[in-house]
CSV table of C-alpha atoms in Angstrom, one decimal:
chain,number,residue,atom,x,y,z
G,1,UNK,CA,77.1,160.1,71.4
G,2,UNK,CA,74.0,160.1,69.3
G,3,UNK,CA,75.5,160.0,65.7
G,4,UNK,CA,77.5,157.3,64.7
G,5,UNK,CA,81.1,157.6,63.6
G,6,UNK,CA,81.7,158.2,59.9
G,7,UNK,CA,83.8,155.6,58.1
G,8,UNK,CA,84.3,157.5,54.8
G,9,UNK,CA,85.2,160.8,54.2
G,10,UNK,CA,81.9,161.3,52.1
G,11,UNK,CA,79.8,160.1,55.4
G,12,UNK,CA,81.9,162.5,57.5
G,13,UNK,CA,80.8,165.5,54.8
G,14,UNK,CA,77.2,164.3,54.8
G,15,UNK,CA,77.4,164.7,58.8
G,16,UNK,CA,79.1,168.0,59.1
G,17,UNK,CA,76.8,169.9,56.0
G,18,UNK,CA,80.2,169.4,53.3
G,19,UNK,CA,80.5,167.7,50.2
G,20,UNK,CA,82.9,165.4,49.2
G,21,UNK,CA,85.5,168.0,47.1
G,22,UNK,CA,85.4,170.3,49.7
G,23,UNK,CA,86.2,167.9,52.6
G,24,UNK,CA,88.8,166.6,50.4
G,25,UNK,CA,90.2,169.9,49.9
G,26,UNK,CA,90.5,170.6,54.0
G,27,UNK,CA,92.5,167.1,54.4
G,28,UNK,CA,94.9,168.2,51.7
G,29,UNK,CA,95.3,171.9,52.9
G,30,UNK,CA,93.8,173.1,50.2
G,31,UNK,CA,90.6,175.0,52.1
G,32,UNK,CA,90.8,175.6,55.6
G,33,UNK,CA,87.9,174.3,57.7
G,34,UNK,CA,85.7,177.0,59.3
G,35,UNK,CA,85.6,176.7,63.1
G,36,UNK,CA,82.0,174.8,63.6
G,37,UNK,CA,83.4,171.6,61.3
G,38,UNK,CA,86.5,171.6,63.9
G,39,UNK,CA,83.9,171.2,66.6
G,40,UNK,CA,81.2,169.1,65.2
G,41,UNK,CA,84.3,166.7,63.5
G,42,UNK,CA,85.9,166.4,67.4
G,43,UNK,CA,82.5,165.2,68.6
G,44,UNK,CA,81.8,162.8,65.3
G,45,UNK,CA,85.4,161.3,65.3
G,46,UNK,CA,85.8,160.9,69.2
G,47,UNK,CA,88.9,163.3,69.0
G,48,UNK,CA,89.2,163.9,72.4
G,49,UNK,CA,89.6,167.6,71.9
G,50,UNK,CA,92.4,167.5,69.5
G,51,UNK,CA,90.9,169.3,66.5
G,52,UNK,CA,89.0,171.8,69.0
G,53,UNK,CA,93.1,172.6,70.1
G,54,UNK,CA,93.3,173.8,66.6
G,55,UNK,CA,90.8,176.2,66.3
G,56,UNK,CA,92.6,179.3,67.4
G,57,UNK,CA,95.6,179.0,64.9
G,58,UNK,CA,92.7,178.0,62.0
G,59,UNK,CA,91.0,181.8,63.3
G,60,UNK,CA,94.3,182.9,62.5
G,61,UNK,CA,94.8,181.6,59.4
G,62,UNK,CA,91.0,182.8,57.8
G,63,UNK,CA,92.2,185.9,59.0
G,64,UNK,CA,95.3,185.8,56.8
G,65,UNK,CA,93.2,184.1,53.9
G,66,UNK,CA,91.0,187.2,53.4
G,67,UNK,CA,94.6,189.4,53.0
G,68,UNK,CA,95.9,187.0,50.6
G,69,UNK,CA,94.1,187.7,47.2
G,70,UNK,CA,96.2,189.9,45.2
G,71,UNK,CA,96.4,193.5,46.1
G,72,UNK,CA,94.7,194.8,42.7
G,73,UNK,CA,91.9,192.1,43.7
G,74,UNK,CA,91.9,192.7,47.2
G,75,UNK,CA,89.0,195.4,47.3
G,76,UNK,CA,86.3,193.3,45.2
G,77,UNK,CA,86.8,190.2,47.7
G,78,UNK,CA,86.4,192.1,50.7
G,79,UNK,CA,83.1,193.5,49.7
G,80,UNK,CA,82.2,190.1,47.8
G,81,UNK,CA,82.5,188.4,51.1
G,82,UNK,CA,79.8,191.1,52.6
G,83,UNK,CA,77.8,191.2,49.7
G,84,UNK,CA,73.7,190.8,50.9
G,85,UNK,CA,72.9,190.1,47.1
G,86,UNK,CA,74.9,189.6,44.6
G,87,UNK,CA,73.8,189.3,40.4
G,88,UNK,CA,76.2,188.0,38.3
G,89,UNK,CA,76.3,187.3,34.5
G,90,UNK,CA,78.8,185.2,32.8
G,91,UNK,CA,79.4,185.4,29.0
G,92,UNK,CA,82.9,183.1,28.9
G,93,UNK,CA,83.5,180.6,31.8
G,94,UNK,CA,81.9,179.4,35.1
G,95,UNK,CA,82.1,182.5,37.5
G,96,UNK,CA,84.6,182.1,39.9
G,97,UNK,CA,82.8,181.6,42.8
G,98,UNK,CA,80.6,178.5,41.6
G,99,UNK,CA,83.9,176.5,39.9
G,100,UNK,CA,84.7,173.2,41.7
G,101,UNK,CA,88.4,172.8,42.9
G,102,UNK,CA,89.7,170.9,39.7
G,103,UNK,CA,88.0,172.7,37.4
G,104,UNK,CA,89.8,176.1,38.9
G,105,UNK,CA,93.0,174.2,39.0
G,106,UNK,CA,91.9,173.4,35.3
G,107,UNK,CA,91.7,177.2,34.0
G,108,UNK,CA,94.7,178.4,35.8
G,109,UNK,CA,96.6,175.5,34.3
G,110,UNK,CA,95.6,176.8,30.9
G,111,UNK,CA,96.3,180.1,31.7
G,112,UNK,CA,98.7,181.7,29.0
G,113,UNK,CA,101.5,183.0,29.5
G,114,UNK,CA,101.9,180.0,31.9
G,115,UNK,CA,102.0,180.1,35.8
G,116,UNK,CA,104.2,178.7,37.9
G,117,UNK,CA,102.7,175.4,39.9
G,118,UNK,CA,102.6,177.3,43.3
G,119,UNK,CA,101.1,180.1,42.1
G,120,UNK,CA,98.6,178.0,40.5
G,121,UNK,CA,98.0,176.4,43.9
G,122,UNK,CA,97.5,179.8,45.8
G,123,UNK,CA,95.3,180.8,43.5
G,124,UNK,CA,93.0,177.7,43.7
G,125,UNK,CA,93.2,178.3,47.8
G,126,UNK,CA,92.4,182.1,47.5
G,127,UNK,CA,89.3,181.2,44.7
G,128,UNK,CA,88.1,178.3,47.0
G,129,UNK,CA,88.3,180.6,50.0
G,130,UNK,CA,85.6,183.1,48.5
G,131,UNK,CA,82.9,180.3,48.7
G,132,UNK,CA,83.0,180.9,52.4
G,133,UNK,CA,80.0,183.3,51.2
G,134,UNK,CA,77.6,180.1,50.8
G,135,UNK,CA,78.2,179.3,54.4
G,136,UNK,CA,77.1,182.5,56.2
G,137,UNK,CA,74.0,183.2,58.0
G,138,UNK,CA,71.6,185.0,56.9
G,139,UNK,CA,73.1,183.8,53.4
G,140,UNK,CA,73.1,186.2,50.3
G,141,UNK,CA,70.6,186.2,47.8
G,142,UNK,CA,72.2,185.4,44.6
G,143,UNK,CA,71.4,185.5,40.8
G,144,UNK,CA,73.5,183.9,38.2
G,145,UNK,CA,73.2,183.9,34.7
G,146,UNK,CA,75.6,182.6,32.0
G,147,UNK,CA,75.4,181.6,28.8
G,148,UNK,CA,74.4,178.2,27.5
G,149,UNK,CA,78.4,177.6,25.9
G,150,UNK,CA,79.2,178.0,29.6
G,151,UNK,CA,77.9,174.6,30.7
G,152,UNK,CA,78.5,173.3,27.3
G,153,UNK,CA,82.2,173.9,27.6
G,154,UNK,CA,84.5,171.0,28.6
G,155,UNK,CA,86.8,172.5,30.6
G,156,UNK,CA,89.3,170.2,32.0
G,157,UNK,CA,88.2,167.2,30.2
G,158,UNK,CA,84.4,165.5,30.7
G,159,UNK,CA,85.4,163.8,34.2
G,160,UNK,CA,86.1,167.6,35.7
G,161,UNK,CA,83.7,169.3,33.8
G,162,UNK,CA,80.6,166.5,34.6
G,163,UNK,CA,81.8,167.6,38.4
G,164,UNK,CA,81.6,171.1,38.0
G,165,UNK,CA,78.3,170.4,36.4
G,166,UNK,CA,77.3,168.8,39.4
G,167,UNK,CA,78.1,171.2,41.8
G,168,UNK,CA,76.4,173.8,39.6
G,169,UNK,CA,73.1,171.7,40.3
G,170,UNK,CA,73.9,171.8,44.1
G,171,UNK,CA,74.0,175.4,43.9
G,172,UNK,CA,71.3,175.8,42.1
G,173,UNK,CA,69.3,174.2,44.3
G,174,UNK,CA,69.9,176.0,47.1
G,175,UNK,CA,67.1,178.4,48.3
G,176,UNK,CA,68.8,182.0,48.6
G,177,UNK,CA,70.1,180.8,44.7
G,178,UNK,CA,68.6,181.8,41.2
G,179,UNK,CA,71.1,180.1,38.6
G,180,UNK,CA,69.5,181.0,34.6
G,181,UNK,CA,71.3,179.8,31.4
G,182,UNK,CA,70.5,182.0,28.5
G,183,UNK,CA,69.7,179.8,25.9
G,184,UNK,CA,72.5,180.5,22.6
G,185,UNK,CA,69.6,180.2,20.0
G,186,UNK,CA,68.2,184.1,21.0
G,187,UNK,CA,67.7,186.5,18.2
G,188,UNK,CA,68.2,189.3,21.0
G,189,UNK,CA,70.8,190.0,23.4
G,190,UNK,CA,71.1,192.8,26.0
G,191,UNK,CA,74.4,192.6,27.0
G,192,UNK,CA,76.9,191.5,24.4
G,193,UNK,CA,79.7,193.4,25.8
G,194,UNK,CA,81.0,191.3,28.4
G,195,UNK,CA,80.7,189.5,32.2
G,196,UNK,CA,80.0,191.5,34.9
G,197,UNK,CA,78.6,191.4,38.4
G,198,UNK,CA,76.6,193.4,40.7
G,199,UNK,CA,77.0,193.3,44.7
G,200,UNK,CA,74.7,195.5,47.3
G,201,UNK,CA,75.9,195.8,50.7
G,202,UNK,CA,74.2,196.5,53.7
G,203,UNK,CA,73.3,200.1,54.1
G,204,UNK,CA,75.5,201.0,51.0
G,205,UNK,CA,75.5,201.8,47.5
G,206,UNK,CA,75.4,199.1,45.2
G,207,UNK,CA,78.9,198.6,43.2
G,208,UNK,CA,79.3,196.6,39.6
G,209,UNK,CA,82.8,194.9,38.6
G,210,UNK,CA,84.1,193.7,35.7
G,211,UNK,CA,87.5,192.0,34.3
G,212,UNK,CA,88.6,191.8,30.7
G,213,UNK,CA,91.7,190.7,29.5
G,214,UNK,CA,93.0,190.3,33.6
G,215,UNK,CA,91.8,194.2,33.5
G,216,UNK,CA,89.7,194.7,36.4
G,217,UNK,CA,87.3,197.4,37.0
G,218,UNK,CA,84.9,198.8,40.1
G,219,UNK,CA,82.4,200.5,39.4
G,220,UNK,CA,81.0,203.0,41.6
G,221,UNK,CA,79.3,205.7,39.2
G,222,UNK,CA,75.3,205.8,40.4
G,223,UNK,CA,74.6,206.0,36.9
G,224,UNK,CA,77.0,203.1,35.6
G,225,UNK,CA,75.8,201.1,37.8
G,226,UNK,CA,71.8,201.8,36.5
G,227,UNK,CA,72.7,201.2,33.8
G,228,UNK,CA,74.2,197.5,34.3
G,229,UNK,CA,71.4,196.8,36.7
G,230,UNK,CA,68.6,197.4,34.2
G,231,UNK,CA,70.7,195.2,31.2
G,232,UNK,CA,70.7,192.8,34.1
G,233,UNK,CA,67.1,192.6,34.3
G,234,UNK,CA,66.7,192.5,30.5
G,235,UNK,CA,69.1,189.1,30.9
G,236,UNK,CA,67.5,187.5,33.4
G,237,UNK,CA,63.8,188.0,31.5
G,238,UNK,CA,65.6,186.8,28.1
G,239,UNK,CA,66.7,183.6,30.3
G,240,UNK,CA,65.4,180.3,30.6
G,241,UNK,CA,63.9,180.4,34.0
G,242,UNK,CA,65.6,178.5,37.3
G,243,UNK,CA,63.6,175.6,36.8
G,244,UNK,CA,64.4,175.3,32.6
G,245,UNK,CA,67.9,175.9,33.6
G,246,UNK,CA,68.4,173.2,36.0
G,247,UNK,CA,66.7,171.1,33.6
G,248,UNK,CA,69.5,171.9,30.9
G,249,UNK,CA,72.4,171.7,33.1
G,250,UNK,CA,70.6,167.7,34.2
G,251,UNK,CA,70.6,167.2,30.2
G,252,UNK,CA,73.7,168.3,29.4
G,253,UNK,CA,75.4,166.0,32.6
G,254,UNK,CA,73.4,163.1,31.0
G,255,UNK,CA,74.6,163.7,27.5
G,256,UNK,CA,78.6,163.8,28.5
């Protein structure tokens, strides 16, 4: 074999395109490993076809994860997870889709009134699960945009919330991936009414959604949806750009 056997579970994420959380959330059960990482993992850790065996019942089980978001949610995540673009803008909190595993364990163990500890488990699994988006080919092409108190936030305490900042970088970074803070010293604001994200399919009408107060909301309306799309553009010109937002994010990390 031409690579050499990982010794760490860090090496073994390096080798098979993972980072560190998310290989730590497959050993604990947490995220279930996609199908490729079963095979390259076999090869890499001289399995002798054990965790290729697997692979059928793991088929099974992302099959079950995509049912498993609750029914009122059910809808967004299907078309989330065939989204060819996707712009969001955050006003509050770190969209759902970029949080790290602790930091979504973080928010749902703040949630008031409080949840039960399995339901806050499932609903760490069914948010980690949507970040199966990042791993498609062709990717989508993403836009982000939240607001400076965002990343200034300390959710879950400095150790959780320097890792979140962290994997915002990562994303970031990536080249289907504009990420923009907008800067809370602006005179001018588009959108002061709330988060809200765009999606476009392939072939189909673009569709907005928005939650407030654990109200969601579709939005299909041709005009609606105009209407969000053009205060989206007004946000992301008001923005710092990519490369001043990385920049900030780096800054803020360095300051915790």
């Amino acid at each position: 074999m031409s690579e050499r056997r990982p010794e760490t579970p860090a090496e073994f994420g390096d080798l098979v395109g993972y980072g560190p959380d998310a290989v730590s959330s497959m050993e604990r059960g947490v995220r279930i490993p996609r199908p490729e990482v079963l095979e390259k993992g076999d090869e890499l850790l001289n399995a002798g076809g054990l965790l290729k065996a697997v692979i059928p019942q793991v088929r099974e089980a992302m099959a079950r994860a995509r049912t498993r978001h609750p029914e009122w949610y059910r809808g967004y995540a299907a078309l989330e997870a065939q989204a060819v673009t996707l712009l969001d803008y955050s006003a509050t909190g770190v969209l759902g889709l970029l949080q790290t595993e602790d930091h979504a364990r973080a928010v749902f163990t703040q949630r008031f009134p409080r949840l039960a500890h399995e339901t806050i488990e499932k609903r760490v699994a069914d948010r980690l699960s949507r970040q199966e988006l990042f791993e498609r080919w062709p990717p989508p092409e993403c836009s982000f945009v939240m607001e400076q108190s965002v990343v200034e936030r300390h959710i879950g305490g400095l150790a959780v919330h320097a890792k979140q900042l962290e994997h915002l970088l990562h994303i970031g970074r990536m080249r289907n991936v504009h990420l923009q803070i907008m800067p809370t010293r602006r005179d001018e604001h588009p959108c002061l009414g709330g988060s809200f994200t765009l999606l476009a399919l392939e072939r189909q009408e673009q569709v907005a959604y928005m939650e407030t107060q654990g109200y969601p909301r579709l939005v299909t309306d041709r005009e609606e949806v105009r209407i969000l799309n053009a205060r989206y553009g007004i946000i992301r010109a008001q923005a710092l750009n990519p490369y001043e937002s990385l920049d900030l994010i780096e800054k803020t990390l360095e300051g915790l």
